[in-house]
Backbone as a chain_set.jsonl record, in Angstrom:
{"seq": "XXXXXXXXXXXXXXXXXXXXXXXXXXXXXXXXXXXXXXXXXXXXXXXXXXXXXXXXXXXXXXXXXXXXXXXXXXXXXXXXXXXXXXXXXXXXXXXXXXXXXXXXXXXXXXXXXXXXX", "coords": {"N": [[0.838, -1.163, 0.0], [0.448, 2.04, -1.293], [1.364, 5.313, 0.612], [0.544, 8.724, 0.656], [1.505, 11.839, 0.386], [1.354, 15.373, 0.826], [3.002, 18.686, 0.676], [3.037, 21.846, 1.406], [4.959, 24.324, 1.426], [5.107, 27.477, 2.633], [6.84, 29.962, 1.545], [6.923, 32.566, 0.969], [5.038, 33.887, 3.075], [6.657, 33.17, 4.983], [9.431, 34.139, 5.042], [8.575, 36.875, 4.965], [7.568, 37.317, 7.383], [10.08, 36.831, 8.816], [11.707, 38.503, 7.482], [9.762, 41.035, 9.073], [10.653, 40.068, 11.638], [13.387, 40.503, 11.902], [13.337, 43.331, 11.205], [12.033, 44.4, 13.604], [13.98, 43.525, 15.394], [16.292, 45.016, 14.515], [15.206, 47.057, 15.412], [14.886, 47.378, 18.037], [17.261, 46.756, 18.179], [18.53, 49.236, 18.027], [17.025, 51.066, 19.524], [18.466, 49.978, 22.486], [20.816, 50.413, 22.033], [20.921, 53.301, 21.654], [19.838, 54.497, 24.232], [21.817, 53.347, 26.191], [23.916, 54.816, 25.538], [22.676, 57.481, 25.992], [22.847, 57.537, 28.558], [25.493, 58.062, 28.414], [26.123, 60.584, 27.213], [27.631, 64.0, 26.966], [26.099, 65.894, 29.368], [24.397, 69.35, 29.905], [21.903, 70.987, 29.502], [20.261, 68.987, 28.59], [19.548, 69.206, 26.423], [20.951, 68.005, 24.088], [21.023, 65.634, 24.795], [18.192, 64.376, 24.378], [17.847, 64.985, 21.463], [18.365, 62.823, 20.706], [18.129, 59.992, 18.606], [16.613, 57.118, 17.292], [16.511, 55.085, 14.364], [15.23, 53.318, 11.308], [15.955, 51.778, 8.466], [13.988, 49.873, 6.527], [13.938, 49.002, 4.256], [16.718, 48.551, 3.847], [17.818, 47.178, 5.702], [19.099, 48.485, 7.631], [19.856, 49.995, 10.428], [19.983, 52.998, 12.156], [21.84, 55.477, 14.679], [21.313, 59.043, 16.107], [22.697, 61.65, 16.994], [21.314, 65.198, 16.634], [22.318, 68.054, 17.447], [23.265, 71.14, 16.746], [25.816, 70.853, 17.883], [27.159, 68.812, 18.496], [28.7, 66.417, 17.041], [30.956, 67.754, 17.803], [30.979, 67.55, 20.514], [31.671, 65.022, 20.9], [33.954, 64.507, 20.014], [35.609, 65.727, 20.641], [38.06, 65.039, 22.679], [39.074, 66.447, 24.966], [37.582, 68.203, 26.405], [35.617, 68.562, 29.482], [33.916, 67.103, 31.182], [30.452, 65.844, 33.138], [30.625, 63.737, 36.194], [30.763, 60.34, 34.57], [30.093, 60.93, 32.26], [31.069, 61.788, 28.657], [33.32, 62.128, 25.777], [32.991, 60.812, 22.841], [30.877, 59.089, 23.316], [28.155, 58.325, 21.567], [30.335, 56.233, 20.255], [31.411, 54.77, 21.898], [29.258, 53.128, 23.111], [28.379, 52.025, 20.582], [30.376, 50.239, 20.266], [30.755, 49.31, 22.987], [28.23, 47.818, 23.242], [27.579, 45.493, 21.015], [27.947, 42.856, 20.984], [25.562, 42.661, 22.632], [23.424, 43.977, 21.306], [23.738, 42.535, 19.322], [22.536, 40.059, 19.756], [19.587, 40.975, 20.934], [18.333, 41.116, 18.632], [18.864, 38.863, 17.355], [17.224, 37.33, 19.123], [14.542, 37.848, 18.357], [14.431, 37.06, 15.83], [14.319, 34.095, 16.813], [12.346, 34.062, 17.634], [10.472, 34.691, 15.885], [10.535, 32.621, 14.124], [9.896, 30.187, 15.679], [7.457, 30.008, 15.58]], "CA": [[0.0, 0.0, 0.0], [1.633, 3.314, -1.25], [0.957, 6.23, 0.99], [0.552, 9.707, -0.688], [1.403, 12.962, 1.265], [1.711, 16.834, -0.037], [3.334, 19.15, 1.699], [3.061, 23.231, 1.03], [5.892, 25.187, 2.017], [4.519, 28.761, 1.885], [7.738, 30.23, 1.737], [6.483, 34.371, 1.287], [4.634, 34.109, 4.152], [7.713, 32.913, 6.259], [10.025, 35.41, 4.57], [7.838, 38.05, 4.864], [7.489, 37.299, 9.23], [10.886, 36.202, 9.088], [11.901, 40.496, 7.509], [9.502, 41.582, 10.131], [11.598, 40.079, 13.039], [14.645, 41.332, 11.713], [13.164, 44.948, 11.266], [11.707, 44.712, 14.638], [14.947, 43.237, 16.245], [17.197, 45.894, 14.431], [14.757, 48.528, 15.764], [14.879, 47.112, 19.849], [18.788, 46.952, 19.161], [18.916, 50.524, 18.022], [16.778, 51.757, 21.141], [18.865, 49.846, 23.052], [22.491, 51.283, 21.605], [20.66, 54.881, 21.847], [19.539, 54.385, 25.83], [23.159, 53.264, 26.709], [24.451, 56.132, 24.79], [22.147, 58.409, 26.412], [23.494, 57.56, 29.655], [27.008, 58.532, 28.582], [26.354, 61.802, 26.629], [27.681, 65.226, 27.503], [25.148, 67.023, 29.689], [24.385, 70.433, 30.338], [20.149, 71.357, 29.837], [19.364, 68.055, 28.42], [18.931, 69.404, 24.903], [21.794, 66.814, 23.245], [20.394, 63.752, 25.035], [16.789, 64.631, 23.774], [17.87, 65.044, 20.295], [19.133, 60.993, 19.979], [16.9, 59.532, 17.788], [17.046, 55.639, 16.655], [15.951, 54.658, 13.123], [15.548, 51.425, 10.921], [15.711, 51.884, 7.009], [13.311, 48.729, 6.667], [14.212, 48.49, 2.8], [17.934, 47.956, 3.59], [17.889, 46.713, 7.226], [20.175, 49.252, 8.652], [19.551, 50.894, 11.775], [21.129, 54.058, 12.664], [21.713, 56.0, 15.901], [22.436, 59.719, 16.054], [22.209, 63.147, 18.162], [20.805, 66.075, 16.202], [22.5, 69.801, 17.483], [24.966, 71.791, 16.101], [27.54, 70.663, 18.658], [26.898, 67.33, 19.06], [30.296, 66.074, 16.627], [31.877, 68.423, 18.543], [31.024, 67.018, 22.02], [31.321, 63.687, 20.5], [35.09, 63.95, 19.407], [36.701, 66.369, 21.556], [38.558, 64.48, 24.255], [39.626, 67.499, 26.275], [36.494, 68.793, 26.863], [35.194, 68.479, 30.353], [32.306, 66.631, 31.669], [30.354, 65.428, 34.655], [30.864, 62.213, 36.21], [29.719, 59.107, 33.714], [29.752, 61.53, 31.045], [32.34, 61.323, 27.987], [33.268, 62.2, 24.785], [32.808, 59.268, 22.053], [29.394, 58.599, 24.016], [27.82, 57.004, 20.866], [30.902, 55.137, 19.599], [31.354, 53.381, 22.943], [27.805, 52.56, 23.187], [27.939, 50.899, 19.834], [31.443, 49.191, 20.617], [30.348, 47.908, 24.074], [26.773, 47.087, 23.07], [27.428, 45.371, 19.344], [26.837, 41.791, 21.246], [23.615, 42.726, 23.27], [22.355, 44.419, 20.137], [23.248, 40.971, 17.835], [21.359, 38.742, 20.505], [18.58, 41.141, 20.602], [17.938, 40.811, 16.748], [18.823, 37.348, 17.011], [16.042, 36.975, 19.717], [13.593, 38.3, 17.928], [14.245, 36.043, 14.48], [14.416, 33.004, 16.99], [10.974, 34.011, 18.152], [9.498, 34.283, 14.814], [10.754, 31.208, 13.29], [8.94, 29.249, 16.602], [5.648, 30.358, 15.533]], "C": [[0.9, 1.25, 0.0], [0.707, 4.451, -0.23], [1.447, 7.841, 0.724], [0.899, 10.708, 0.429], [1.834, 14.299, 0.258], [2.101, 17.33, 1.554], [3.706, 20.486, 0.643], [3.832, 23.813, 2.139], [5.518, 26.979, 1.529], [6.21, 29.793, 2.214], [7.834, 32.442, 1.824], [6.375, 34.114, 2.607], [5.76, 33.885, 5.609], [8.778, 33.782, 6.036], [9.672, 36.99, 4.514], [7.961, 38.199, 7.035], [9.093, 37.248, 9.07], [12.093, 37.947, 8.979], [11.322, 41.091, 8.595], [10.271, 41.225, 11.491], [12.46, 41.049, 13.271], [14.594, 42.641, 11.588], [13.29, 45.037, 12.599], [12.967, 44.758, 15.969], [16.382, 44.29, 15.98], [16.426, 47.462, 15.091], [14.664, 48.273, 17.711], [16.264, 47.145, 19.701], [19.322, 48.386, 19.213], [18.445, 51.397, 19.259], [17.557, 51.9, 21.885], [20.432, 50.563, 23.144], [22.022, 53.12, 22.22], [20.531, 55.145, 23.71], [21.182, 54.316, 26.401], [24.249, 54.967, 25.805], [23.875, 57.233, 25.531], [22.835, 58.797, 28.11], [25.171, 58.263, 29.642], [27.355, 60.143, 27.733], [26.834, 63.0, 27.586], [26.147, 65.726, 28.36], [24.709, 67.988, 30.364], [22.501, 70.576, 30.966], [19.811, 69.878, 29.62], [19.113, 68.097, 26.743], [19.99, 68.28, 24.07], [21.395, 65.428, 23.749], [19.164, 63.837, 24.107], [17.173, 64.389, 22.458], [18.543, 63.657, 19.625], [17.707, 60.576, 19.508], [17.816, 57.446, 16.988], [15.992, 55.521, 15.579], [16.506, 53.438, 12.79], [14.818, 52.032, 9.505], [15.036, 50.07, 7.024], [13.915, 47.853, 5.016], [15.741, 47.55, 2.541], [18.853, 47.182, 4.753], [19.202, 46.861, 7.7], [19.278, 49.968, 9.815], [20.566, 52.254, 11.639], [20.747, 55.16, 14.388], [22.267, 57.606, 15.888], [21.383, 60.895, 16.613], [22.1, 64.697, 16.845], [21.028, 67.655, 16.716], [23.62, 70.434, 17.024], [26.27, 71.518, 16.988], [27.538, 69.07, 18.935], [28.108, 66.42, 18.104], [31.119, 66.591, 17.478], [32.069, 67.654, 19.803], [31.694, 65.649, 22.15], [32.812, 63.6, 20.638], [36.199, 64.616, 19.988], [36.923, 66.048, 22.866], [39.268, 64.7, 25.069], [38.783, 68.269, 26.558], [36.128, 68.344, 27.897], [34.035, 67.939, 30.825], [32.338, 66.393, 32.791], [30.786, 64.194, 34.705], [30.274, 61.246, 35.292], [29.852, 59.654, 32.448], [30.747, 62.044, 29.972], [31.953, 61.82, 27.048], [32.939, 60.771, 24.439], [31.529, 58.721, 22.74], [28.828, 57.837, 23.053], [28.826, 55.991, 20.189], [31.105, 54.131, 20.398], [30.332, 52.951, 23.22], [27.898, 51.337, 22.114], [28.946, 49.888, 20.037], [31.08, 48.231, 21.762], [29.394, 47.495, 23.932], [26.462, 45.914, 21.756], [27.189, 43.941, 20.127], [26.151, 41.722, 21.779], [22.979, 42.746, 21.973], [22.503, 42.981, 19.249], [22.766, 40.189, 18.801], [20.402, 39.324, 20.46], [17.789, 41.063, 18.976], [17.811, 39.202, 16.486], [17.402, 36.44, 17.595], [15.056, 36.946, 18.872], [13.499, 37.387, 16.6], [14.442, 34.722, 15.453], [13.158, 32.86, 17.065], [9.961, 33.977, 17.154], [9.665, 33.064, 14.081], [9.939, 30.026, 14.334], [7.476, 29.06, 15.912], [4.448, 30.632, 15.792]], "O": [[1.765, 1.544, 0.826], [-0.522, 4.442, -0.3], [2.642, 8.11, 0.606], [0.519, 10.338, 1.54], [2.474, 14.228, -0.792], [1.881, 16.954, 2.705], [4.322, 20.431, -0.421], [3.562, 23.84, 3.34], [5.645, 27.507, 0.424], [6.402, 30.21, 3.357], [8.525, 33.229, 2.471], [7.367, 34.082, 3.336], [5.672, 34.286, 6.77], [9.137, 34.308, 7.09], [10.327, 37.96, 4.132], [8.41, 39.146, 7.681], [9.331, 38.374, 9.507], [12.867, 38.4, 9.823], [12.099, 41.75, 9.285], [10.459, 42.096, 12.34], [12.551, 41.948, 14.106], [15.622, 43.283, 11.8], [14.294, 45.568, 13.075], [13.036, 45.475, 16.967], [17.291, 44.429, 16.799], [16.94, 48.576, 15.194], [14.342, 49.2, 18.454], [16.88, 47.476, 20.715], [20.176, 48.806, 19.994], [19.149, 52.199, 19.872], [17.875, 53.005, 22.323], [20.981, 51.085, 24.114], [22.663, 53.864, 22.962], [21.205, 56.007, 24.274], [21.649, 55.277, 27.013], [25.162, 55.78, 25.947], [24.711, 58.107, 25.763], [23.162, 59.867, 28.623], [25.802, 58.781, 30.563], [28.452, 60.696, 27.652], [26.518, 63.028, 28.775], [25.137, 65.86, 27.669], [24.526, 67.736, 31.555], [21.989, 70.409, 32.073], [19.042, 69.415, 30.462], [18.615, 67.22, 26.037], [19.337, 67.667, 23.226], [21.469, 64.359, 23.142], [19.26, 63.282, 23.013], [16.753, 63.279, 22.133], [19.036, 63.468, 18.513], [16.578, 60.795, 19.945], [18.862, 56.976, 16.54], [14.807, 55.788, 15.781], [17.414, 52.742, 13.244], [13.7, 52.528, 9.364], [15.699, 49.172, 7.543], [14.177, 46.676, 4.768], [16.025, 46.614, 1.793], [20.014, 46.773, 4.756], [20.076, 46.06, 8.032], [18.108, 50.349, 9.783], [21.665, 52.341, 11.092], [19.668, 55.4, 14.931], [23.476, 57.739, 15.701], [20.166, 61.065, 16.681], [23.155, 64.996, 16.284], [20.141, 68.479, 16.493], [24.793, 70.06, 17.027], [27.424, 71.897, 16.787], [28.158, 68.493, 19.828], [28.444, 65.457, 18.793], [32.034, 65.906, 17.935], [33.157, 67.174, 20.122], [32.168, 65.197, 23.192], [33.181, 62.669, 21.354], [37.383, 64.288, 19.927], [36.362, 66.461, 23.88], [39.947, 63.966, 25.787], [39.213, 69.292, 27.091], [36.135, 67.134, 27.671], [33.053, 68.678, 30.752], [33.297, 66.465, 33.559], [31.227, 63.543, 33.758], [29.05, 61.362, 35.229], [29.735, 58.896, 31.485], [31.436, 62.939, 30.463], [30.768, 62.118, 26.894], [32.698, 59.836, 25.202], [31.346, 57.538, 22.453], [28.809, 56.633, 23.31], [28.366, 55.007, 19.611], [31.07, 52.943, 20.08], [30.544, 51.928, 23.871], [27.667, 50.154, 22.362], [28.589, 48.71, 20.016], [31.045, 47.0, 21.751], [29.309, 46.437, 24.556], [25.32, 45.512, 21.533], [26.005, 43.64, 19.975], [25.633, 40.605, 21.759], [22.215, 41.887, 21.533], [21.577, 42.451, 18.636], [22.482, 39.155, 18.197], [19.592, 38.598, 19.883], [16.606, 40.946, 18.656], [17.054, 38.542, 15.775], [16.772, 35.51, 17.092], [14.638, 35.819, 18.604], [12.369, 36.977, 16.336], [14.901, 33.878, 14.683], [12.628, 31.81, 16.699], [8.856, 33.454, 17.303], [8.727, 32.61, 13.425], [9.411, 29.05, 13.801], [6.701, 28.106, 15.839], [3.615, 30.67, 14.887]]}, "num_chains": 1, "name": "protein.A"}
């Protein structure tokens, strides 16, 4: 007796969830890079923390992280400038240096969790 079976692999539909993770997980690691960054920025009023912003180009699944005031390279790169305690030049490059394996497990999380189902 032969026994017959089909089997439909919908392969969009899992490629399609499978992009949404990976958006979603490059957009929780960029939060996360920006939050630790926030903690280490220059600060005076508050106006250069405020102005960090995290994005996620969805088309080319980049993220990016970045502070928005006219001095904010400046603060960023001059490492004889003065701050308070905790608070540093290079604020977002050491964020992304010490955070680059949190941020690839959070992305990774997030595509383990959609591939479960």
């Amino acid at each position: 007796m032969t026994q017959r079976y089909r089997l439909r692999l919908h392969t969009g539909a899992v490629l399609a969830q499978l992009r949404a993770a990976e958006t979603l997980g490059l957009r929780l690691a960029a939060e996360h890079v920006l939050q630790v960054a926030n903690e280490r920025v220059p600060i005076e009023e508050g106006t250069l923390e405020r102005s960090g912003t995290a994005t996620v180009d969805e088309s080319s699944l980049t993220a990016a992280v970045a502070y928005d005031t006219p001095y904010a390279v400046r603060q960023h790169e001059d490492m004889t400038a003065r701050h308070d305690p905790g608070r540093r030049a290079k604020y977002l490059e050491s964020a992304v240096t010490d955070e680059s394996n949190t941020a690839a497990e959070i992305i990774a999380a997030q595509v383990r969790r959609s591939l479960r189902g």
